[in-house]
Short mmCIF file of C-alpha atoms in Angstrom, two decimals:
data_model
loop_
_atom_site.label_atom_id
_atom_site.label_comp_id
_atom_site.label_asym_id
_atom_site.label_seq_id
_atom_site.Cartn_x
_atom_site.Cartn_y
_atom_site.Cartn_z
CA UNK A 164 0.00 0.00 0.00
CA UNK A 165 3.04 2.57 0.86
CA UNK A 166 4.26 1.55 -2.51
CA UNK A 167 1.14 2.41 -4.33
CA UNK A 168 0.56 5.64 -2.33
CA UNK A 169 4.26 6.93 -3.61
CA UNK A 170 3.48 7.47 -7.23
CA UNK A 171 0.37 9.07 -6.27
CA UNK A 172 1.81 11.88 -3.83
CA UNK A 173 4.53 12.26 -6.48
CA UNK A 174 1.94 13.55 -9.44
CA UNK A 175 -0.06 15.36 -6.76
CA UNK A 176 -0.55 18.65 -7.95
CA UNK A 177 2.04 18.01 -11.62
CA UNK A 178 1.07 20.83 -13.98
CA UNK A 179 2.12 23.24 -10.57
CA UNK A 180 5.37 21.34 -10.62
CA UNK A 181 5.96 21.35 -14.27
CA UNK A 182 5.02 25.36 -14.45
CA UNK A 183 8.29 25.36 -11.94
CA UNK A 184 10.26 23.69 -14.15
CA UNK A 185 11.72 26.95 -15.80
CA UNK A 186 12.25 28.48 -12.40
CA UNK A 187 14.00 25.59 -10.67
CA UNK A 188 16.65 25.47 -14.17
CA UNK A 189 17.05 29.17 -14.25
CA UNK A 190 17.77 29.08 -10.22
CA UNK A 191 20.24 25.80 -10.94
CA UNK A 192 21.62 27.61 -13.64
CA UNK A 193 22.25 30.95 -13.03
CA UNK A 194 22.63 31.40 -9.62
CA UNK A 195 24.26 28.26 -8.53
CA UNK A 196 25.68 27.69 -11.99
CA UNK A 197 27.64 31.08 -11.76
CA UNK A 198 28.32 30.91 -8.14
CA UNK A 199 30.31 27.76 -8.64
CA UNK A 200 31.85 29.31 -11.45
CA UNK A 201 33.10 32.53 -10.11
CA UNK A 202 34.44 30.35 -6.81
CA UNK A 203 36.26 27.61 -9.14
CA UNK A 204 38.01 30.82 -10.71
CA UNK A 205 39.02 33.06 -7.62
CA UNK A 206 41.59 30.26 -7.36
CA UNK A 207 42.69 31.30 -10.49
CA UNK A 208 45.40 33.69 -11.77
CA UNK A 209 42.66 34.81 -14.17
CA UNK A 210 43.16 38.64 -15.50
CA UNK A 211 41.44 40.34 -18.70
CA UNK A 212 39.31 37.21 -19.48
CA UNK A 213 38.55 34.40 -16.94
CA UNK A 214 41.08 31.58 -17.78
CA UNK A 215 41.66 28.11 -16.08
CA UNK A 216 45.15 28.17 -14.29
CA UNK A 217 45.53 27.70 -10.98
CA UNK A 218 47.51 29.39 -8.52
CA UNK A 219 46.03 27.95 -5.14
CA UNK A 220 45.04 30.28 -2.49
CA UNK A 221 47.65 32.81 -3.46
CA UNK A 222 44.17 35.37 -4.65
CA UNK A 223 43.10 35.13 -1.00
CA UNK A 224 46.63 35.75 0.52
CA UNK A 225 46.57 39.03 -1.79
CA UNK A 226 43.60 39.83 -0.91
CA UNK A 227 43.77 39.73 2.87
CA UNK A 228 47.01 41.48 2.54
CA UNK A 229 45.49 44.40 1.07
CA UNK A 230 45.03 47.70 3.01
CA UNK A 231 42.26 48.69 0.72
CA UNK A 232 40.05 45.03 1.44
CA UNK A 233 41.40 45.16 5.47
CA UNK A 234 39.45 48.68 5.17
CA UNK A 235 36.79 47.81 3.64
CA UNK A 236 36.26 45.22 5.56
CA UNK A 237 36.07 47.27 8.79
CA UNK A 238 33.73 49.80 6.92
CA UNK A 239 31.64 47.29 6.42
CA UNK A 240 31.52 46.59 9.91
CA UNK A 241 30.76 50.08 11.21
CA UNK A 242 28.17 50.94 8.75
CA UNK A 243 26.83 47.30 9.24
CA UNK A 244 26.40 46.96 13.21
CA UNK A 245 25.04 51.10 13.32
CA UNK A 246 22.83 50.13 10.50
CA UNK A 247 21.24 47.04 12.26
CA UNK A 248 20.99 48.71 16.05
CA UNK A 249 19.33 51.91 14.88
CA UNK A 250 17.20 50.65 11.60
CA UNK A 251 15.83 48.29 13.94
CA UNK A 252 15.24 50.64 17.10
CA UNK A 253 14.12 53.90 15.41
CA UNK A 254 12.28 51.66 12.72
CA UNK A 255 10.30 49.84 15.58
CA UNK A 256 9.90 53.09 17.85
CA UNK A 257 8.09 55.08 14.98
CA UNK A 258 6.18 51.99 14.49
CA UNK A 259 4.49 52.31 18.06
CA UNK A 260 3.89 55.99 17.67
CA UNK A 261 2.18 55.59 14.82
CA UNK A 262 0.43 51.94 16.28
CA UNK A 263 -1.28 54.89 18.46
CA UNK A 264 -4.10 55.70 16.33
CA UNK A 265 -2.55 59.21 15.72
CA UNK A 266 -4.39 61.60 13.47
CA UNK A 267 -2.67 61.60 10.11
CA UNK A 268 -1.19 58.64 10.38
CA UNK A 269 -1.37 57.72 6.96
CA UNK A 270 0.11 61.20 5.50
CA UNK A 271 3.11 61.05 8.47
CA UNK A 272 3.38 57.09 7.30
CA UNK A 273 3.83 58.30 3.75
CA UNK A 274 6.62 60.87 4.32
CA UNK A 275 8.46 58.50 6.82
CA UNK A 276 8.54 55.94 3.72
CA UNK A 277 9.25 58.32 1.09
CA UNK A 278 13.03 58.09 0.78
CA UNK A 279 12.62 54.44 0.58
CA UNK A 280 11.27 54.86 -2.94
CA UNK A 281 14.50 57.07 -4.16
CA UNK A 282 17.55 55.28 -5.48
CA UNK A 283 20.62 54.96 -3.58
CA UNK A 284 22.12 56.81 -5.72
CA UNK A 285 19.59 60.01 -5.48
CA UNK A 286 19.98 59.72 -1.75
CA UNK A 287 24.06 59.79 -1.71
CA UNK A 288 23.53 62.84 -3.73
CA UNK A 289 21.33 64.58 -1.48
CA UNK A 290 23.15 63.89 1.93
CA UNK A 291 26.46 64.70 -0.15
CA UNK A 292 24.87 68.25 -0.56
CA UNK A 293 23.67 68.21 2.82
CA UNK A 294 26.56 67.36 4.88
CA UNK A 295 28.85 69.47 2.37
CA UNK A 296 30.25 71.84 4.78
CA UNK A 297 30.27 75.02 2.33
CA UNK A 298 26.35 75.12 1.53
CA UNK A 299 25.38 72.08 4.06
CA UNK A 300 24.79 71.92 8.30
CA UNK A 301 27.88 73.38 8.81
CA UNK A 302 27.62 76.41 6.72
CA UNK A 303 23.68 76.75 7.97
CA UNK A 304 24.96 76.58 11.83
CA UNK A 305 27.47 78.68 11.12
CA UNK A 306 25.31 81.36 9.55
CA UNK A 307 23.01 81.33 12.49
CA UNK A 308 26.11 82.97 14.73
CA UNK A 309 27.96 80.05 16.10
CA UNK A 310 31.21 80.39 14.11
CA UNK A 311 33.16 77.50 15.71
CA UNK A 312 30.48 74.47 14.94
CA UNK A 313 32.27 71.95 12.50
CA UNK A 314 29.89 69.05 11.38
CA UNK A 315 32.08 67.70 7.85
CA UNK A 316 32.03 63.55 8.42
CA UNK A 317 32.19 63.26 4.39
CA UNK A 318 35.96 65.10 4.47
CA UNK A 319 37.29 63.73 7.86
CA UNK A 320 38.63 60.32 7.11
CA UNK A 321 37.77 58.73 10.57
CA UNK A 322 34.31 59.29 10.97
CA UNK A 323 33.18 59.44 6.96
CA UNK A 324 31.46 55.73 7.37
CA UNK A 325 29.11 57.44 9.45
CA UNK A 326 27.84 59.82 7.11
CA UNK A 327 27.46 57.36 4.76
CA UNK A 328 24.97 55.59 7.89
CA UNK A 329 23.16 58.54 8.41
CA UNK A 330 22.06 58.39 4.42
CA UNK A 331 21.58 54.98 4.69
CA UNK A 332 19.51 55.25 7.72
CA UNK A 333 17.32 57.53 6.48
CA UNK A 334 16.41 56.19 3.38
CA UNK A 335 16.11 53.04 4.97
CA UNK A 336 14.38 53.54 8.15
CA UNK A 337 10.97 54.09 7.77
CA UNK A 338 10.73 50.51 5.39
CA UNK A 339 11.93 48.83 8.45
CA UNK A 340 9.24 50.77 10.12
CA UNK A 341 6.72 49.54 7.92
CA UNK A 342 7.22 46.08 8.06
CA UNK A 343 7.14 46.73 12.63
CA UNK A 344 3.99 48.22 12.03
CA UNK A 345 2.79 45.06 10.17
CA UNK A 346 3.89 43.08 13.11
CA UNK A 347 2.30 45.60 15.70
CA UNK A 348 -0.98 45.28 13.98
CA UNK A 349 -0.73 41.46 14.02
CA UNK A 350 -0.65 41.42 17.54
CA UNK A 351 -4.46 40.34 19.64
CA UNK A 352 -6.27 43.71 21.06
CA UNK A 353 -7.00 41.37 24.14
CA UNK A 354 -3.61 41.43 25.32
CA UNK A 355 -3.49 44.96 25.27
CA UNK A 356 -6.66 44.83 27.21
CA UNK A 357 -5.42 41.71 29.93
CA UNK A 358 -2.04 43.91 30.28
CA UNK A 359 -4.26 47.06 31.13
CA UNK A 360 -6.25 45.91 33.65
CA UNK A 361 -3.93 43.96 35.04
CA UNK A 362 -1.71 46.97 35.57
CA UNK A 363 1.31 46.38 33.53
CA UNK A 364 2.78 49.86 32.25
CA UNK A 365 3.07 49.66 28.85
CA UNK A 366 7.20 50.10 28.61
CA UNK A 367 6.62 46.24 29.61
CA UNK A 368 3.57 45.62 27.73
CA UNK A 369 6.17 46.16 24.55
CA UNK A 370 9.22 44.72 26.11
CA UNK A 371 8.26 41.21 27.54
CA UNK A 372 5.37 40.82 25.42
CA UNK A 373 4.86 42.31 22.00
CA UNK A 374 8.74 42.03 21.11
CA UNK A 375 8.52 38.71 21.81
CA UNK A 376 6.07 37.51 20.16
CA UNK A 377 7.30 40.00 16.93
CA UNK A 378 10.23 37.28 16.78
CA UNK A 379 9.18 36.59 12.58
CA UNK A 380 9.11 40.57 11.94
CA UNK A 381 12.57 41.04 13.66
CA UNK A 382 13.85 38.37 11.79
CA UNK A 383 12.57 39.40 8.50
CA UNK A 384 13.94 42.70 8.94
CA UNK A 385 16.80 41.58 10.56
CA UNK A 386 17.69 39.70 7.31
CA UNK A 387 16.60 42.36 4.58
CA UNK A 388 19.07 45.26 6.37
CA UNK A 389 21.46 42.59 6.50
CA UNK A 390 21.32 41.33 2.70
CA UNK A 391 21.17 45.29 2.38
CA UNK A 392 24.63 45.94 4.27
CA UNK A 393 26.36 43.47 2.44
CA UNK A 394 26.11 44.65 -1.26
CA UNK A 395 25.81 48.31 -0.13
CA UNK A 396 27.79 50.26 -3.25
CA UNK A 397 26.20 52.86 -4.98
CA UNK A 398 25.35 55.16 -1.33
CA UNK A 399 28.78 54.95 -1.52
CA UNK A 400 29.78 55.92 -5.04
CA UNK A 401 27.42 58.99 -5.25
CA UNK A 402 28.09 60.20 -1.29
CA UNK A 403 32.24 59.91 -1.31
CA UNK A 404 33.28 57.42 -4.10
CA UNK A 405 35.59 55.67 -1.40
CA UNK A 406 37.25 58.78 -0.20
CA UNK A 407 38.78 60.77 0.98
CA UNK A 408 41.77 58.44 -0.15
CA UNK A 409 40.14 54.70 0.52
CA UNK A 410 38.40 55.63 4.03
CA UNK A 411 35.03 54.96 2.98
CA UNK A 412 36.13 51.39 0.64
CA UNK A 413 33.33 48.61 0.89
CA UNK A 414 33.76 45.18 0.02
CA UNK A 415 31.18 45.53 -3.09
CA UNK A 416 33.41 48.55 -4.42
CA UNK A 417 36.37 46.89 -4.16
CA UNK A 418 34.98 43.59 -6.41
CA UNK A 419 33.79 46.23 -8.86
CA UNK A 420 37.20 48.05 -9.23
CA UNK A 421 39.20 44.76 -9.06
CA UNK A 422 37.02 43.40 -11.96
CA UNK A 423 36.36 46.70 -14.24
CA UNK A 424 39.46 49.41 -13.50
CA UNK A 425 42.22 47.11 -12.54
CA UNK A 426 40.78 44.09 -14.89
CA UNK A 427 42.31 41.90 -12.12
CA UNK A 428 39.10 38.93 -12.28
CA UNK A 429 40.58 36.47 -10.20
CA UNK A 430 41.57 39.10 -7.23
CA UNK A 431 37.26 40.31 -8.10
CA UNK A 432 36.21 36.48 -8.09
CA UNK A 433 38.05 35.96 -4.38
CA UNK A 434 36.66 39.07 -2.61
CA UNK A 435 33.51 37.93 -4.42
CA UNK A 436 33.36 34.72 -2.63
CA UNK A 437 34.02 36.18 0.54
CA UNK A 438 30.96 38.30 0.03
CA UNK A 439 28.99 34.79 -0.40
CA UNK A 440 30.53 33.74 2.49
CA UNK A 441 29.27 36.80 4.80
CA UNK A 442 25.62 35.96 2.97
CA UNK A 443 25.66 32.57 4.18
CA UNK A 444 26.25 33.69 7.49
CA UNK A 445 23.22 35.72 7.48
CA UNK A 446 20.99 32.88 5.74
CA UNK A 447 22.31 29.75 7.67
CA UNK A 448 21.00 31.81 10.87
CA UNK A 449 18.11 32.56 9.52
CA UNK A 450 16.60 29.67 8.02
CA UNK A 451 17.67 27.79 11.13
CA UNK A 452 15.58 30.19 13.47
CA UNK A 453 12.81 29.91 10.67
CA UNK A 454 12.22 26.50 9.50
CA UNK A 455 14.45 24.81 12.53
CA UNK A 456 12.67 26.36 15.06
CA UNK A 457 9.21 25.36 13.61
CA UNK A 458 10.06 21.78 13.55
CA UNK A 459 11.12 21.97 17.13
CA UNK A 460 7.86 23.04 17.81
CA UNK A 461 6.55 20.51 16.31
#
């Protein structure tokens, strides 16, 4: 009987599973096809055009003795962890204003989200103007009578990153905030009720209760700021284009410079592969505390 109810569950639901067809070959090969491909050749000494000979590790040793990547690299990290701490807290915090029932929710809603629908590349622009210290903050400040304020992150080397953050952060910000507000929304009006009468103030209402139980919205978010962090690039390009010098170098800049200005492919393929490698360590996480957790549960 087990062997006669196999076929059957097989060509359950077939013409669904032959419309995937197209998707499953495209997703075998282009994505993995090509990731396989550009990892077999970041072990090459491939140049101008991608060519099979193999020189070891000795792309990753370069690599990893580069100032430029080693910067990056920490770049990455500043604009990642400030990214993640204050997406996520000013994202949800707008969220529960707004989960108030405030008049004009929907216009405030709609300009909190609006720089979400500009490109990178419009925003780097913008905050470039803004934070230009000749016609920016500074000169503003400054025109208002106090002479000695200095606010120019794009032309001082050590804290440039974090202008870059502050663009990123607000066009980013109030998308995370949509998405909390989803979650807020989701949550049962009786428990707002049972917390109320039972006297809990509502600082601990959010804290021990709705956070909790908005584990799936963190996590969502959580992941799309992350994927986001990882190929940042263009903010970068329009706001500083890696300067002043290399202080503001990401990892996806330094692939595209490696590959197109220095036509150095095998030196693009490696740093490439350590971007993949910085993915997985997003997704592994994730689809552990997604699909793991819900078979514990089970």
């Amino acid at each position: 009987m087990a062997g006669a109810k196999q076929p059957v569950r097989i060509l359950r639901n077939l013409n669904a599973k032959i419309a995937a067809l197209p998707m499953i070959a495209t997703a075998l090969v282009i994505f993995v096809g090509c990731t396989v491909w550009t990892i077999v050749h970041s072990f090459t000494k491939s140049r101008l055009l991608p060519k099979l000979e193999f020189v070891g590790f000795d792309q990753y040793e370069r690599l990893w003795s580069t100032r430029r990547w080693l910067i990056s690299i920490e770049n990455l990290a500043y604009y990642g962890i400030g990214s993640l701490v204050f997406s996520l807290t000013i994202g949800f915090l707008l969220a529960a204003l707004l989960d108030q029932k405030i008049r004009f929710e929907n216009t405030f809603r709609t300009i909190i989200l609006y720089p979400f629908a500009l490109s990178f590349i419009v925003t780097g622009l913008v905050w470039q103007w803004i934070l230009n210290p000749e016609f920016g903050i500074q000169h503003i400040v400054r025109s208002l009578g106090f002479e000695s304020f200095v606010f120019d992150p794009l032309y001082t080397p050590d804290i440039v990153i974090f202008g870059v953050l502050i663009a990123g952060l607000w066009q980013g910000t109030g998308f995370i905030m949509v998405i909390m507000l989803s979650g807020l929304r989701g949550i049962d009006g009786e428990i707002w009720k049972a917390a109320r009468i039972d006297g809990i103030p509502k600082w601990k209402t959010y804290l021990f209760i709705v956070i909790p139980m908005m584990r799936p919205t963190f996590v969502t978010a959580l992941v799309l700021i992350s994927a986001g962090i990882i190929k940042v690039y263009d903010l970068v390009v329009a706001q500083t284009n890696g300067g002043p010098g290399i202080a503001s170098e990401v990892p996806a800049k330094y692939v595209y410079d490696a590959m197109f200005r220095s036509q150095n492919l095998g030196q693009g393929f490696a740093a490439s592969t350590m971007m993949l490698l910085s993915v997985l360590v997003v997704l592994i996480p994730w689809a552990y505390l997604e699909f793991g957790g819900r078979k514990n549960g089970k």
